[in-house]
Coordinates of C-alpha atoms and ligand atoms in Angstrom, one line a residue:
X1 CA 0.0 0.0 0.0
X2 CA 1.2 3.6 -0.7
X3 CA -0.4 6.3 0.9
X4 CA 0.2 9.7 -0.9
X5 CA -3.1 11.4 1.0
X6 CA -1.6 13.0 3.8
X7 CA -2.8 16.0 3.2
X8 CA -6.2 14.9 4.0
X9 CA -4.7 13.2 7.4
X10 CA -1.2 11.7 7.5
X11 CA -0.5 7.9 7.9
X12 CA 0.9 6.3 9.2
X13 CA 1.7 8.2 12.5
X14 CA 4.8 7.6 14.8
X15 CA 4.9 4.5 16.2
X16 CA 5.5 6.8 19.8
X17 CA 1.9 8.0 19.0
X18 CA -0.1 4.5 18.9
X19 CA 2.0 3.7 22.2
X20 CA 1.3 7.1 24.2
X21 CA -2.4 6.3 23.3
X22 CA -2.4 3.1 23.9
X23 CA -1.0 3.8 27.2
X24 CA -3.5 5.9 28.1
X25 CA -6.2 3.5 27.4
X26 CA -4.7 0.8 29.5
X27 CA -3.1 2.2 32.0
X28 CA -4.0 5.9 32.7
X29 CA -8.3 6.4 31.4
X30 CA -8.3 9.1 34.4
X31 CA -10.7 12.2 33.7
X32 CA -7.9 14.9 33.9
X33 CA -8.3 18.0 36.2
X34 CA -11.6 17.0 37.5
X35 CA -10.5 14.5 40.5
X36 CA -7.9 14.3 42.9
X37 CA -7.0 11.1 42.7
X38 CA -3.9 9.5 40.6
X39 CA -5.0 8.7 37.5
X40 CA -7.1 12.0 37.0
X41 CA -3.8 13.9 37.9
X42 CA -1.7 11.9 35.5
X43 CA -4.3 12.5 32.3
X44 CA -3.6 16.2 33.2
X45 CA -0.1 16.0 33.1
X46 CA -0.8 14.2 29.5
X47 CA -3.0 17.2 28.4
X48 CA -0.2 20.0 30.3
X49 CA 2.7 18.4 28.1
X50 CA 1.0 18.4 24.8
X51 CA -0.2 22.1 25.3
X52 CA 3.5 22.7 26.0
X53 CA 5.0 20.5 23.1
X54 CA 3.1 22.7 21.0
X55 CA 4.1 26.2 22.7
X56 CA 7.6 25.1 22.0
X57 CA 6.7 24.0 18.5
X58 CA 5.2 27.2 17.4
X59 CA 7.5 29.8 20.3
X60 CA 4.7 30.4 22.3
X61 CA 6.1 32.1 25.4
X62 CA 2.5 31.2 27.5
X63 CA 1.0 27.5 26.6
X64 CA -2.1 28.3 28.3
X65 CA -2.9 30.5 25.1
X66 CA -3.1 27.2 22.8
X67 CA -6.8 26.4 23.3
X68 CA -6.9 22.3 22.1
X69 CA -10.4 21.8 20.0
X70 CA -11.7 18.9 18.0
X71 CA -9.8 19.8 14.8
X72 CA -8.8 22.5 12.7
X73 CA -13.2 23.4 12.0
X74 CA -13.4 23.7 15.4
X75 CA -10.5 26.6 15.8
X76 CA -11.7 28.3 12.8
X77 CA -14.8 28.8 14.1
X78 CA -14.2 29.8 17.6
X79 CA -11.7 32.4 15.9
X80 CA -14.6 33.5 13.2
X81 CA -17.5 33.2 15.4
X82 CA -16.2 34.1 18.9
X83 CA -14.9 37.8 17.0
X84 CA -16.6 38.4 14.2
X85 CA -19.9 40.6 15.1
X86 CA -22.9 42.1 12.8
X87 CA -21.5 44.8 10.7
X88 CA -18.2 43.8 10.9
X89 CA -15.9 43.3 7.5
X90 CA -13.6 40.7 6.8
X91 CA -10.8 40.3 4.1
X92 CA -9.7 36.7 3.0
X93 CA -7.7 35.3 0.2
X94 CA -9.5 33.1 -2.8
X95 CA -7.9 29.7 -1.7
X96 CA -10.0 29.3 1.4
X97 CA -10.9 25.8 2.6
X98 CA -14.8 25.8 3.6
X99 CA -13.8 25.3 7.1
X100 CA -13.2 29.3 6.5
X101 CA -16.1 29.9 4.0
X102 CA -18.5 28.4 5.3
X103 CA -18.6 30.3 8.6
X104 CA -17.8 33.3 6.7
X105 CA -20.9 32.7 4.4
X106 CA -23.0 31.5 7.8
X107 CA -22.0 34.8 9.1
X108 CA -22.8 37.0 6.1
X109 CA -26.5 35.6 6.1
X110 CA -27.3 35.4 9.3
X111 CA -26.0 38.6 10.9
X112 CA -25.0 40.9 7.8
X113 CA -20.9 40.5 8.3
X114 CA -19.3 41.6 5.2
X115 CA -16.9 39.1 3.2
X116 CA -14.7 40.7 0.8
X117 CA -13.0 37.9 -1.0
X118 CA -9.4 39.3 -2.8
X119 CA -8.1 37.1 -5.8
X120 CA -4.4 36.7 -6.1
X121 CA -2.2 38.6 -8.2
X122 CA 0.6 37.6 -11.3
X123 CA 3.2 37.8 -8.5
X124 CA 1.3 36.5 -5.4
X125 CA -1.2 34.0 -4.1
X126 CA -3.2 37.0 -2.9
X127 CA -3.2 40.7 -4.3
X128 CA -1.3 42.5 -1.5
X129 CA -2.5 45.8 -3.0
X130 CA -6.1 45.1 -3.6
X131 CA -6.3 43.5 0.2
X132 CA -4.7 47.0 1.9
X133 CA -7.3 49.2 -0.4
X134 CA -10.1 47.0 0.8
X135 CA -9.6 47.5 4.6
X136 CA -12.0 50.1 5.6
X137 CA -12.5 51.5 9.1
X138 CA -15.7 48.2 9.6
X139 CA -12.9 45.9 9.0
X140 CA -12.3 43.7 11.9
X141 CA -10.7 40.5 10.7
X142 CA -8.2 39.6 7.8
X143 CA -7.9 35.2 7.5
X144 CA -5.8 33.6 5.5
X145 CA -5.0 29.9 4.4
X146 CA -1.1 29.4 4.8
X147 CA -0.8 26.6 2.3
X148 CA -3.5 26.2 0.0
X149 CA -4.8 21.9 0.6
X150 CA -5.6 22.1 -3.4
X151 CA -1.9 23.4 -4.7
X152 CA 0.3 23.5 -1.9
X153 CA 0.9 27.1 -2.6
X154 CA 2.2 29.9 0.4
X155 CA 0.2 32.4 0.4
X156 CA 2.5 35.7 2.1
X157 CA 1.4 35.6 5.4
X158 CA 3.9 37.8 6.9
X159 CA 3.0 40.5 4.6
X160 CA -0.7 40.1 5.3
X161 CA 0.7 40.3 8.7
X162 CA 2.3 43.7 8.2
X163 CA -0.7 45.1 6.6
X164 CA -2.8 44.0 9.4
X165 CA -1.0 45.6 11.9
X166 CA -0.8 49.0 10.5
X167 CA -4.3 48.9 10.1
X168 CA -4.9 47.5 13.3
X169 CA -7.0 44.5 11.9
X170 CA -6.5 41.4 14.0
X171 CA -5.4 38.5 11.8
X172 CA -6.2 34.9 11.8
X173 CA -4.5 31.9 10.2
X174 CA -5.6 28.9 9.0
X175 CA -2.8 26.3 9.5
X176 CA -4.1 23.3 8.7
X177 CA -1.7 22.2 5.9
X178 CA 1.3 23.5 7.6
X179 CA 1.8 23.4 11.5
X180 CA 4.2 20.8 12.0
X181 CA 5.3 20.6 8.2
X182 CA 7.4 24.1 8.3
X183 CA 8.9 26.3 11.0
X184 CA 5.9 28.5 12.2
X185 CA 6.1 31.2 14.7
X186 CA 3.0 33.5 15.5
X187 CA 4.4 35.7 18.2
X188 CA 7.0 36.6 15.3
X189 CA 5.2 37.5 12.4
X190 CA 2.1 39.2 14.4
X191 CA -0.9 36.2 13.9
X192 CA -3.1 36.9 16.1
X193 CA -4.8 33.5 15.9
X194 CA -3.7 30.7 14.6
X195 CA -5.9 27.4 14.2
X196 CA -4.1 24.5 13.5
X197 CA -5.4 20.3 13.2
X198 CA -3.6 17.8 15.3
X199 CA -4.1 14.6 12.6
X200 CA -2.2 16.2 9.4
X201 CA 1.5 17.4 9.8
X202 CA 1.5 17.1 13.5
X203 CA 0.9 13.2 13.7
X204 CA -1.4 13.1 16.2
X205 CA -5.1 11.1 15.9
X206 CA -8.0 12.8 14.2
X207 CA -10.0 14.6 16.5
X208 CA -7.7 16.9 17.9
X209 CA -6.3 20.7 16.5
X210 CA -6.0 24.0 18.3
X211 CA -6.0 27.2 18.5
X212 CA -3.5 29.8 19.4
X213 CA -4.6 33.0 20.5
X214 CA -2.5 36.0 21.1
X215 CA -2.7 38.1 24.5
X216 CA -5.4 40.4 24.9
X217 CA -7.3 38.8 21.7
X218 CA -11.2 38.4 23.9
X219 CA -13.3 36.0 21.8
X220 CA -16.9 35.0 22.4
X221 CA -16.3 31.1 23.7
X222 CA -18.5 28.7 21.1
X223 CA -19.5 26.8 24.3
X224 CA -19.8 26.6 28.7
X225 CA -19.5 23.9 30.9
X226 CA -17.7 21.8 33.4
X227 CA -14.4 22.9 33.3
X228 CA -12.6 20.9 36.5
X229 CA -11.8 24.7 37.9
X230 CA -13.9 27.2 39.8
X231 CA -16.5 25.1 40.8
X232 CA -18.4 26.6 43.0
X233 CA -19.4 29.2 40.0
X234 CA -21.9 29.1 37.6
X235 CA -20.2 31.6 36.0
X236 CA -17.6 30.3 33.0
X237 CA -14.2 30.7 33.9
X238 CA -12.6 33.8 32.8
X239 CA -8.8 31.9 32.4
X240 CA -7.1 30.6 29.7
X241 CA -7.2 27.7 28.5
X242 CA -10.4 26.9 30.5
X243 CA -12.4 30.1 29.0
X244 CA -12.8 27.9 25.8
X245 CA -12.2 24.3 27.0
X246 CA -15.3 23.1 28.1
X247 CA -16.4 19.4 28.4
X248 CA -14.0 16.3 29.1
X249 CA -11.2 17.1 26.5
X250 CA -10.2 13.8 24.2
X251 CA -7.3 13.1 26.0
X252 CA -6.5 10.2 24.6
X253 CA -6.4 11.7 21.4
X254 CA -3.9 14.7 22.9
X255 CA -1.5 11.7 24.0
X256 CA -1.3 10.7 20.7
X257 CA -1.0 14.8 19.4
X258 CA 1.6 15.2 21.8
X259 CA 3.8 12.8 20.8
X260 CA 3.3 13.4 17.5
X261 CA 4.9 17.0 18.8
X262 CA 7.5 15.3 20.7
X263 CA 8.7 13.7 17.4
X264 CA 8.5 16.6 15.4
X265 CA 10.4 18.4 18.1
X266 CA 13.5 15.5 18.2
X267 CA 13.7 15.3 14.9
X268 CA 13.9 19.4 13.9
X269 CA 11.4 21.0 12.1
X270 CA 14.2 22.0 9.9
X271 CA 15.0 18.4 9.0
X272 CA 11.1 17.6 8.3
X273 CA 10.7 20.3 5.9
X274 CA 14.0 19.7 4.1
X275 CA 13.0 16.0 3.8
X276 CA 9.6 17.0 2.5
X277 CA 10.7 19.7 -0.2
X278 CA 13.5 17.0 -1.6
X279 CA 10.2 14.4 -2.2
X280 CA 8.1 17.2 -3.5
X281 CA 10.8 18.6 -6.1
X282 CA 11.0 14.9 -6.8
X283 CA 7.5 14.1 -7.4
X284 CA 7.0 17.5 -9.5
X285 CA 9.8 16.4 -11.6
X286 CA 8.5 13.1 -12.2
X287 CA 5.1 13.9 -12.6
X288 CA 6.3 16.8 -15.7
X289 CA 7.5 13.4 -17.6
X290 CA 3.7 12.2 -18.0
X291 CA 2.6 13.0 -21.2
X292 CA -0.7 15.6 -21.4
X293 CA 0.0 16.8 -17.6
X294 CA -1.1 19.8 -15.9
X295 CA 0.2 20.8 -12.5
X296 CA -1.4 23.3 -10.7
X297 CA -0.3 26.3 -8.4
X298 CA 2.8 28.0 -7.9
X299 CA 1.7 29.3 -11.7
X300 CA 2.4 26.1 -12.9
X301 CA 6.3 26.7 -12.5
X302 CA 8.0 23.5 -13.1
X303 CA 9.6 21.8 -9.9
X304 CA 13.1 23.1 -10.3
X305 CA 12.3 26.9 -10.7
X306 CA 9.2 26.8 -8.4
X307 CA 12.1 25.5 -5.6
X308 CA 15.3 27.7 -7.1
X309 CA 13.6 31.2 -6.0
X310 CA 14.8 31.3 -2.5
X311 CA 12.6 31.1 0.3
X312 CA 9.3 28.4 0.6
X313 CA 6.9 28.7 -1.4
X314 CA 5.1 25.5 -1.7
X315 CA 4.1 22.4 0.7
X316 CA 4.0 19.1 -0.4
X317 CA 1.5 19.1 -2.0
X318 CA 0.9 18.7 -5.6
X319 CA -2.3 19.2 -7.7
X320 CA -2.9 17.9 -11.4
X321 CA -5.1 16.5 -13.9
X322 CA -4.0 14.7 -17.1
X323 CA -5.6 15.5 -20.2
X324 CA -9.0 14.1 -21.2
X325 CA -9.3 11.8 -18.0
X326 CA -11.1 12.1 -15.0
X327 CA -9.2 13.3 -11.6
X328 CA -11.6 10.6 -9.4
X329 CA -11.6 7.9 -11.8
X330 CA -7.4 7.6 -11.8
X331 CA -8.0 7.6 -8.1
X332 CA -10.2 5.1 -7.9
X333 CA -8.1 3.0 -10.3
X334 CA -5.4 3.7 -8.1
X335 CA -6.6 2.4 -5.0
X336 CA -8.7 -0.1 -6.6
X337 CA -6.0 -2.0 -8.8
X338 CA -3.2 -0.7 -7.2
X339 CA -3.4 -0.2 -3.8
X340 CA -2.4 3.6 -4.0
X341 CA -4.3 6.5 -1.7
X342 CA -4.7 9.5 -3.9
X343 CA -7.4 12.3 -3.2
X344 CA -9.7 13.3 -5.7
X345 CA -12.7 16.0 -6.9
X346 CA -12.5 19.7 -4.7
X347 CA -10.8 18.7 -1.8
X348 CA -13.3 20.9 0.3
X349 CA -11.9 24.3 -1.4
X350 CA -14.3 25.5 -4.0
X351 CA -12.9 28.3 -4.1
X352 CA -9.4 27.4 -4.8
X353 CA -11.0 25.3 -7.7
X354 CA -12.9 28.5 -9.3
X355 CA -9.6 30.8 -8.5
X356 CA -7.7 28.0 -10.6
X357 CA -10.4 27.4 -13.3
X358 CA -10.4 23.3 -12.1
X359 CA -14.4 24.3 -10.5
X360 CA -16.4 22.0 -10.9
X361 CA -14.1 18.9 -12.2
X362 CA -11.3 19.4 -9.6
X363 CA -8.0 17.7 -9.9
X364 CA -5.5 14.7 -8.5
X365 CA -4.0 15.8 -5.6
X366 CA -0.7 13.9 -4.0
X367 CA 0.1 15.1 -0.4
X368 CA 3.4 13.6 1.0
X369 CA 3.8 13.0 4.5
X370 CA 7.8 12.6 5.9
X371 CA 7.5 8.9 6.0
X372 CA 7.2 8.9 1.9
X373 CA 10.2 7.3 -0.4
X374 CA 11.5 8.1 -3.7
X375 CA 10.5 4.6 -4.7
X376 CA 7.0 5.5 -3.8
X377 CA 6.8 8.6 -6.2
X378 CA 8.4 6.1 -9.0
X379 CA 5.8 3.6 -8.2
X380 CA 3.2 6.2 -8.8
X381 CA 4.2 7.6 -11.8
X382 CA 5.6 4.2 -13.6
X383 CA 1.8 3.5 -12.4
X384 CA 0.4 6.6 -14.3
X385 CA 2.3 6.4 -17.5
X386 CA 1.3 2.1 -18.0
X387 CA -2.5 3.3 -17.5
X388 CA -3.4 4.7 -20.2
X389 CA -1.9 1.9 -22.2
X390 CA -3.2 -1.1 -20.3
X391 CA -7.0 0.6 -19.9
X392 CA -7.2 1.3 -23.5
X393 CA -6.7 -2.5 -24.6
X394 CA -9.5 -2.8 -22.2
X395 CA -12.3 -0.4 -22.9
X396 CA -15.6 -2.0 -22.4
X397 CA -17.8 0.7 -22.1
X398 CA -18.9 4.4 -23.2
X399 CA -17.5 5.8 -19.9
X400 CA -13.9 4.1 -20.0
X401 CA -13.9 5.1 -23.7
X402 CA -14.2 8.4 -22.4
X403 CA -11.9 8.2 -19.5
X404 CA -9.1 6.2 -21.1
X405 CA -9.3 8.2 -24.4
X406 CA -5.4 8.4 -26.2
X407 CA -3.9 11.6 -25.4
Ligands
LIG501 C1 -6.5 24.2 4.7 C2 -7.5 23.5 5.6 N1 -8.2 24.1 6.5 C3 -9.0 23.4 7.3 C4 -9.1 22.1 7.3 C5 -10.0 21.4 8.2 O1 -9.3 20.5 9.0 P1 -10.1 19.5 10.0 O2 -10.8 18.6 9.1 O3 -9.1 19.0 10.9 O4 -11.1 20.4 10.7 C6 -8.4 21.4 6.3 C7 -8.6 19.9 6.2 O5 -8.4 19.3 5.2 C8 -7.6 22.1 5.4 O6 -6.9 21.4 4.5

């Protein structure tokens, strides 16, 4: 089996994270921070270690600002919903996963917030001019995508960054695709909130993400409870993290994220994205050999120069389609007769798809995780470049005429 959909969650994990949740389930199970005996106090110490794998991750001086959620949805929300209020204006780019869009659209209906969506430019995955002459004095909130899930793409969040803060807009990141695949520091390039998901980059289980949120950022919590502190209240607690974590957390799901951290942390973030950007110039090369192939983003730059400009610009991620057949029928070949993982079709970003004219067909996308080999990608494409010629021998019907057509 070769799994090349990491993008959508990564597998496999760390063998470090089946063993700390594992361990947790047999020997801990504990309800943490809401008794006094043992095993509650152990499951806390589970849940105080990942918050503070992750501070040291992402250089957050005060862990108790990383809020843990349910997943990457989850953050996004709390940082949309718990801010946003009617009459308000937001700015975000055209590459926005629905996990941003459709709050933003929720909002615009429901209480009249105003969504101004800025396309990119022939430099830059957003138009850095358009978005500063679209901030108006209603403007509250500028969120951005920090790798595109269709392409892979950077968009220039520490110029959005800049902008924000002259115009004193708070700004939110969505790091889905990223934390824990590149070195990213909010307290250095002025985020304001960053929501990230535990089960991509970061290795942990799915069901887990966070969010960070930068001192004196008040948001509206999406929820109140039982919080294990201040009992005696029925008040919600007013102190982070416990403002916006209410409920018994998934702790054994935050084992398994924190050592997924742990890892990340022993073996350098440096190391991981180094690994990662050899596989994807790999890949991208590879993939440009296949005849009738278009590869999306980075405006379609070929591997070599999209890599050769300094700086990141990309994740590893890779978006295509090959002429005349169909992005979800390759991938169900794939995985049918060959017993690759591939992701299909939209990828939850509409948008993207319009901005890149692949709306509503979508494209093939390949997401590498740092556990991928060289002999993987040469599977895959040795894979590709046989299909055409084995299917067409084989056409039964209308549709696989269609699909398997000669390019
Ligand atoms: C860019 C981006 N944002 C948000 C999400 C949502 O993440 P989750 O499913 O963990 O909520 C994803 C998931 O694919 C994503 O790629």
């Amino acid at each position: 089996m070769i799994y090349f959909d990491n993008a959508a969650t990564s597998f496999p994990k760390p063998e470090t994270v089946y063993r700390a949740m594992e361990n947790f389930m047999k020997n801990i199970g504990g309800n943490p921070g809401r008794s006094g005996h043992r095993l509650s106090i152990e499951s806390a110490k589970i849940i105080y270690q990942a918050r503070k794998n992750l501070a040291k991750l992402f250089k957050v001086k005060d862990s108790s600002r990383i809020i843990f959620t349910a997943n990457a949805t989850e953050a996004l929300n709390l940082g949309i919903k718990g801010l946003l209020e009617p009459g308000d204006e937001v700015i975000t780019s055209a590459f926005e996963h629905n996990s941003v869009m459709r709050p933003l659209r929720t909002l615009e209906k429901e209480v009249k917030v105003k969504v101004k969506v800025i396309p990119p430019s022939k430099s830059e995955t957003v138009d850095l001019e358009k978005l500063e002459e679209n901030i108006t004095k209603h403007t509250k909130l500028i969120i951005s995508i920090h790798a595109s899930n269709v392409t892979g793409d950077l968009m220039p969040i520490e110029k959005i960054g800049k902008i924000a803060k002259k115009h004193n807009v708070y700004f939110m990141v969505d790091a889905a695709q990223t934390a824990g695949a590149l070195p990213l520091y909010p307290e250095k390039i002025g985020i304001d909130l960053l929501a990230f998901t535990g089960h991509k980059a970061l290795f942990g289980p799915q069901g887990t993400g966070g969010l960070y949120i930068k001192e004196r950022v008040e948001l509206k919590p999406l929820k109140q409870g039982g919080t294990g502190s201040n009992s005696e209240f029925e008040e919600q607690p007013d102190f982070l993290p416990d403002k916006y974590e209410s409920g018994t957390p998934n702790t054994v799901g935050i084992a398994g994220l924190g050592a997924g951290v742990k890892f990340i942390l022993e073996e350098g973030i440096e190391k991981i994205k180094k690994r990662k950007k050899e596989l994807t110039e790999y890949l991208l090369t590879k993939l440009e050999t296949i005849k009738g192939i278009k590869i999306y983003g980075n405006k379609n730059l070929p591997a070599h120069r999209s890599f050769s400009e300094g700086g990141e610009n990309k994740t590893s991620i890779v978006s295509f389609n090959i002429k005349n057949l169909s992005s979800s029928k390759i991938s169900q070949i794939l995985s049918e007769k060959h017993d690759i993982m591939t992701r299909p079709g939209l990828h939850c970003a509409p948008a993207a798809h319009k901005t890149l004219g692949t709306f509503p067909e979508g494209t093939l996308r390949i997401s590498l995780s740092y556990f991928n080999t060289e002999q993987e990608i040469n599977q895959l494409v040795k894979t590709l470049k046989n299909f055409q010629i084995e299917r067409c021998k084989q056409i039964k019907t209308d549709s696989d005429r269609y699909l398997f057509a000669s390019i």
